[in-house]
Amino acid sequence: MAKKIAFFGLGNMGGPMAANLVKAGFEVCAFDLQAASVQKAVDDGCSAAASEKEAVAGADFVISMLPNGAIAESLYIDGAGLLDLVEPSALLIDCSTVAASSSRRIGEEAKKRNIRAIDAPVSGGVGGAQAGTLAFMCGGEGADVDAAREVLVHIGANIFHAGASGAGQIAKICNNMLLAVHMIGTAESLQLGVDNGLDPAVLSEIMLKSSGCNWSLEKYNPYPGVMDGVPASRGYEGGFMVKLMQKDLGLAMEAALASKSSTPMGALANSLYGLHENAGGDKQADLDFSSIQQMFGQPED
Ligand code: NAD
């Protein structure tokens, strides 16, 4: 008999993840506060639950992909109280990007009830969710992470065990803080070259074969017209939104404060993305994060 998954949060990421789990043969029961998200999930082969309690009844796995930690803590503990509703044998996998402290709290509360729970935030964006090639950064007991692989292999290409509860979240914010830093460095370098008469495509080619080579330059060039198929070449539409990068940098700054870590480059990146996000209202916040290039100049400048 097919194993049952209760899936909470069928948005941009959760929707395609749930659809891929249906394709992999799981019975997926969807719960979301937005009727349109639930309808899309039903169209993709999920069943719909009328309540959180109904969703987790008989579920072997519970997966959540929610906007933030307050919502995740509310779903599992303070609000709907899933930890008191799930089957004792269920394995809980929270894939939302939240503060490590939220994941640890959920992990501790689950442990008190003898329920298995891990944090498993992802990298790879909507494209990775659709293609089933996400990277999962898991925090929790090794045995629980191994048990989660039964599900995660169908929606991810790489599954890492980062450490104890909350460690998945720390791995995720370290990665994204570094991503923000090298994206900004790449954007300002390209503009410096352009301002001094260089063709950004030629400069990119040179730096790709030199010591400035990095992922942003190689896979995600922020300068319009240099690379096909990236957000910079379609008006920065689609991709990883500025507001999500800003959220992750905020979580990185919170973690740095808690651990008294020095993160000067991350702090500057956080400020710059904050300025960039606020520069153009909602539309700006929804652009891809490589649009930080605009802060340094425009091609027609
Ligand atoms: P989204 O806003 O598209 O989806 C979130 C969904 O959760 C919505 O459908 C919303 O209605 C639902 N929801 C809210 N509260 C709920 C509740 N109490 N019960 C059930 N459903 C509830 O967001 P998204 O882009 O899918 O992002 C989800 C998570 O994934 C976030 O934590 C985000 O940081 C992370 N993430 C997103 C991306 C990306 O590129 N979008 C990449 C990596 C990680």
PDB file of C-alpha atoms in Angstrom, residues 140-277:
ATOM      1  CA  GLY A 140      18.392  16.191  13.349  1.00  0.00           C
ATOM      2  CA  GLU A 141      19.210  12.628  14.359  1.00  0.00           C
ATOM      3  CA  GLY A 142      21.153  10.706  11.697  1.00  0.00           C
ATOM      4  CA  ALA A 143      18.669   7.828  11.766  1.00  0.00           C
ATOM      5  CA  ASP A 144      15.768  10.224  11.161  1.00  0.00           C
ATOM      6  CA  VAL A 145      17.565  11.887   8.256  1.00  0.00           C
ATOM      7  CA  ASP A 146      18.219   8.440   6.788  1.00  0.00           C
ATOM      8  CA  ALA A 147      14.545   7.549   7.198  1.00  0.00           C
ATOM      9  CA  ALA A 148      13.569  10.799   5.435  1.00  0.00           C
ATOM     10  CA  ARG A 149      15.597   9.767   2.379  1.00  0.00           C
ATOM     11  CA  GLU A 150      12.762   7.406   1.391  1.00  0.00           C
ATOM     12  CA  VAL A 151      10.791  10.546   0.502  1.00  0.00           C
ATOM     13  CA  LEU A 152      13.486  13.133  -0.213  1.00  0.00           C
ATOM     14  CA  VAL A 153      15.235  11.125  -2.958  1.00  0.00           C
ATOM     15  CA  HIS A 154      12.132  11.686  -5.114  1.00  0.00           C
ATOM     16  CA  ILE A 155      12.319  15.485  -4.837  1.00  0.00           C
ATOM     17  CA  GLY A 156      16.015  16.134  -4.369  1.00  0.00           C
ATOM     18  CA  ALA A 157      19.303  15.381  -6.103  1.00  0.00           C
ATOM     19  CA  ASN A 158      21.442  15.890  -2.985  1.00  0.00           C
ATOM     20  CA  ILE A 159      20.567  15.163   0.635  1.00  0.00           C
ATOM     21  CA  PHE A 160      23.029  16.338   3.276  1.00  0.00           C
ATOM     22  CA  HIS A 161      23.043  15.676   7.007  1.00  0.00           C
ATOM     23  CA  ALA A 162      24.429  18.959   8.368  1.00  0.00           C
ATOM     24  CA  GLY A 163      24.267  18.029  12.061  1.00  0.00           C
ATOM     25  CA  ALA A 164      21.854  18.210  14.990  1.00  0.00           C
ATOM     26  CA  SER A 165      18.432  19.870  14.984  1.00  0.00           C
ATOM     27  CA  GLY A 166      18.686  23.367  13.437  1.00  0.00           C
ATOM     28  CA  ALA A 167      21.948  22.583  11.608  1.00  0.00           C
ATOM     29  CA  GLY A 168      20.147  22.379   8.265  1.00  0.00           C
ATOM     30  CA  GLN A 169      19.016  25.978   8.714  1.00  0.00           C
ATOM     31  CA  ILE A 170      22.530  27.117   9.613  1.00  0.00           C
ATOM     32  CA  ALA A 171      23.977  25.425   6.498  1.00  0.00           C
ATOM     33  CA  LYS A 172      21.324  27.106   4.371  1.00  0.00           C
ATOM     34  CA  ILE A 173      21.977  30.650   5.669  1.00  0.00           C
ATOM     35  CA  CYS A 174      25.760  30.236   5.444  1.00  0.00           C
ATOM     36  CA  ASN A 175      25.379  29.212   1.808  1.00  0.00           C
ATOM     37  CA  ASN A 176      22.993  32.018   0.949  1.00  0.00           C
ATOM     38  CA  MET A 177      25.044  34.652   2.758  1.00  0.00           C
ATOM     39  CA  LEU A 178      28.050  33.614   0.652  1.00  0.00           C
ATOM     40  CA  LEU A 179      25.875  33.638  -2.472  1.00  0.00           C
ATOM     41  CA  ALA A 180      24.761  37.223  -1.738  1.00  0.00           C
ATOM     42  CA  VAL A 181      28.359  38.319  -1.159  1.00  0.00           C
ATOM     43  CA  HIS A 182      29.725  36.868  -4.414  1.00  0.00           C
ATOM     44  CA  MET A 183      26.736  38.086  -6.405  1.00  0.00           C
ATOM     45  CA  ILE A 184      27.324  41.654  -5.189  1.00  0.00           C
ATOM     46  CA  GLY A 185      31.073  41.380  -5.806  1.00  0.00           C
ATOM     47  CA  THR A 186      30.435  40.064  -9.301  1.00  0.00           C
ATOM     48  CA  ALA A 187      27.958  42.876 -10.080  1.00  0.00           C
ATOM     49  CA  GLU A 188      30.264  45.663  -8.911  1.00  0.00           C
ATOM     50  CA  SER A 189      33.260  44.182 -10.747  1.00  0.00           C
ATOM     51  CA  LEU A 190      31.303  43.953 -13.996  1.00  0.00           C
ATOM     52  CA  GLN A 191      30.134  47.560 -13.656  1.00  0.00           C
ATOM     53  CA  LEU A 192      33.660  48.753 -12.875  1.00  0.00           C
ATOM     54  CA  GLY A 193      34.791  47.128 -16.119  1.00  0.00           C
ATOM     55  CA  VAL A 194      31.918  48.604 -18.124  1.00  0.00           C
ATOM     56  CA  ASP A 195      32.522  52.077 -16.665  1.00  0.00           C
ATOM     57  CA  ASN A 196      36.083  51.779 -17.886  1.00  0.00           C
ATOM     58  CA  GLY A 197      35.187  50.780 -21.408  1.00  0.00           C
ATOM     59  CA  LEU A 198      35.124  46.982 -21.235  1.00  0.00           C
ATOM     60  CA  ASP A 199      32.492  44.764 -22.821  1.00  0.00           C
ATOM     61  CA  PRO A 200      30.850  42.871 -19.894  1.00  0.00           C
ATOM     62  CA  ALA A 201      30.832  39.653 -21.946  1.00  0.00           C
ATOM     63  CA  VAL A 202      34.578  39.880 -22.609  1.00  0.00           C
ATOM     64  CA  LEU A 203      35.284  40.770 -18.978  1.00  0.00           C
ATOM     65  CA  SER A 204      33.135  37.822 -17.828  1.00  0.00           C
ATOM     66  CA  GLU A 205      35.062  35.479 -20.115  1.00  0.00           C
ATOM     67  CA  ILE A 206      38.367  36.739 -18.681  1.00  0.00           C
ATOM     68  CA  MET A 207      37.268  36.444 -15.042  1.00  0.00           C
ATOM     69  CA  LEU A 208      35.807  32.974 -15.656  1.00  0.00           C
ATOM     70  CA  LYS A 209      39.316  31.787 -16.512  1.00  0.00           C
ATOM     71  CA  SER A 210      40.942  33.841 -13.738  1.00  0.00           C
ATOM     72  CA  SER A 211      40.911  33.891  -9.958  1.00  0.00           C
ATOM     73  CA  GLY A 212      37.653  35.897  -9.788  1.00  0.00           C
ATOM     74  CA  CYS A 213      35.677  32.923 -11.122  1.00  0.00           C
ATOM     75  CA  ASN A 214      32.662  32.100  -8.959  1.00  0.00           C
ATOM     76  CA  TRP A 215      29.172  30.551  -9.210  1.00  0.00           C
ATOM     77  CA  SER A 216      27.384  33.875  -9.863  1.00  0.00           C
ATOM     78  CA  LEU A 217      29.676  34.577 -12.804  1.00  0.00           C
ATOM     79  CA  GLU A 218      29.620  31.017 -14.089  1.00  0.00           C
ATOM     80  CA  LYS A 219      25.933  30.136 -13.786  1.00  0.00           C
ATOM     81  CA  TYR A 220      24.006  33.323 -13.132  1.00  0.00           C
ATOM     82  CA  ASN A 221      25.718  36.333 -14.750  1.00  0.00           C
ATOM     83  CA  PRO A 222      23.909  39.450 -13.399  1.00  0.00           C
ATOM     84  CA  TYR A 223      24.783  41.730 -16.328  1.00  0.00           C
ATOM     85  CA  PRO A 224      21.952  41.904 -18.923  1.00  0.00           C
ATOM     86  CA  GLY A 225      22.745  40.310 -22.259  1.00  0.00           C
ATOM     87  CA  VAL A 226      25.866  38.418 -21.240  1.00  0.00           C
ATOM     88  CA  MET A 227      24.300  35.002 -20.626  1.00  0.00           C
ATOM     89  CA  ASP A 228      21.203  33.398 -22.149  1.00  0.00           C
ATOM     90  CA  GLY A 229      18.470  31.886 -19.999  1.00  0.00           C
ATOM     91  CA  VAL A 230      19.280  33.708 -16.755  1.00  0.00           C
ATOM     92  CA  PRO A 231      17.050  36.317 -15.032  1.00  0.00           C
ATOM     93  CA  ALA A 232      19.406  39.178 -16.092  1.00  0.00           C
ATOM     94  CA  SER A 233      18.470  38.481 -19.692  1.00  0.00           C
ATOM     95  CA  ARG A 234      14.722  38.674 -19.103  1.00  0.00           C
ATOM     96  CA  GLY A 235      14.392  41.839 -17.024  1.00  0.00           C
ATOM     97  CA  TYR A 236      15.280  39.971 -13.816  1.00  0.00           C
ATOM     98  CA  GLU A 237      11.910  38.197 -13.859  1.00  0.00           C
ATOM     99  CA  GLY A 238      11.680  34.698 -12.348  1.00  0.00           C
ATOM    100  CA  GLY A 239      14.416  33.169 -10.228  1.00  0.00           C
ATOM    101  CA  PHE A 240      15.245  33.763  -6.570  1.00  0.00           C
ATOM    102  CA  MET A 241      13.430  36.881  -5.414  1.00  0.00           C
ATOM    103  CA  VAL A 242      15.175  39.824  -3.720  1.00  0.00           C
ATOM    104  CA  LYS A 243      12.744  39.551  -0.782  1.00  0.00           C
ATOM    105  CA  LEU A 244      13.691  35.896  -0.210  1.00  0.00           C
ATOM    106  CA  MET A 245      17.412  36.720  -0.271  1.00  0.00           C
ATOM    107  CA  GLN A 246      16.663  39.529   2.174  1.00  0.00           C
ATOM    108  CA  LYS A 247      14.815  37.072   4.422  1.00  0.00           C
ATOM    109  CA  ASP A 248      17.766  34.641   4.396  1.00  0.00           C
ATOM    110  CA  LEU A 249      20.285  37.428   5.097  1.00  0.00           C
ATOM    111  CA  GLY A 250      18.120  38.556   8.020  1.00  0.00           C
ATOM    112  CA  LEU A 251      18.216  35.000   9.404  1.00  0.00           C
ATOM    113  CA  ALA A 252      22.000  34.933   8.906  1.00  0.00           C
ATOM    114  CA  MET A 253      22.354  38.196  10.856  1.00  0.00           C
ATOM    115  CA  GLU A 254      20.147  36.809  13.669  1.00  0.00           C
ATOM    116  CA  ALA A 255      22.306  33.680  13.861  1.00  0.00           C
ATOM    117  CA  ALA A 256      25.515  35.750  13.833  1.00  0.00           C
ATOM    118  CA  LEU A 257      24.215  37.853  16.708  1.00  0.00           C
ATOM    119  CA  ALA A 258      23.258  34.759  18.700  1.00  0.00           C
ATOM    120  CA  SER A 259      26.661  33.105  18.196  1.00  0.00           C
ATOM    121  CA  LYS A 260      28.629  36.406  18.444  1.00  0.00           C
ATOM    122  CA  SER A 261      30.129  35.650  15.016  1.00  0.00           C
ATOM    123  CA  SER A 262      31.732  38.395  12.974  1.00  0.00           C
ATOM    124  CA  THR A 263      30.112  38.590   9.535  1.00  0.00           C
ATOM    125  CA  PRO A 264      31.074  42.001   8.094  1.00  0.00           C
ATOM    126  CA  MET A 265      30.574  40.979   4.457  1.00  0.00           C
ATOM    127  CA  GLY A 266      27.215  39.398   5.273  1.00  0.00           C
ATOM    128  CA  ALA A 267      26.140  42.514   7.183  1.00  0.00           C
ATOM    129  CA  LEU A 268      27.038  44.720   4.227  1.00  0.00           C
ATOM    130  CA  ALA A 269      25.234  42.369   1.841  1.00  0.00           C
ATOM    131  CA  ASN A 270      22.185  42.523   4.126  1.00  0.00           C
ATOM    132  CA  SER A 271      22.242  46.339   4.059  1.00  0.00           C
ATOM    133  CA  LEU A 272      22.718  46.498   0.294  1.00  0.00           C
ATOM    134  CA  TYR A 273      19.883  44.061  -0.407  1.00  0.00           C
ATOM    135  CA  GLY A 274      17.712  46.036   2.041  1.00  0.00           C
ATOM    136  CA  LEU A 275      18.435  49.270   0.141  1.00  0.00           C
ATOM    137  CA  HIS A 276      17.843  47.522  -3.171  1.00  0.00           C
ATOM    138  CA  GLU A 277      14.562  45.959  -2.025  1.00  0.00           C
TER     139      GLU A 277
END
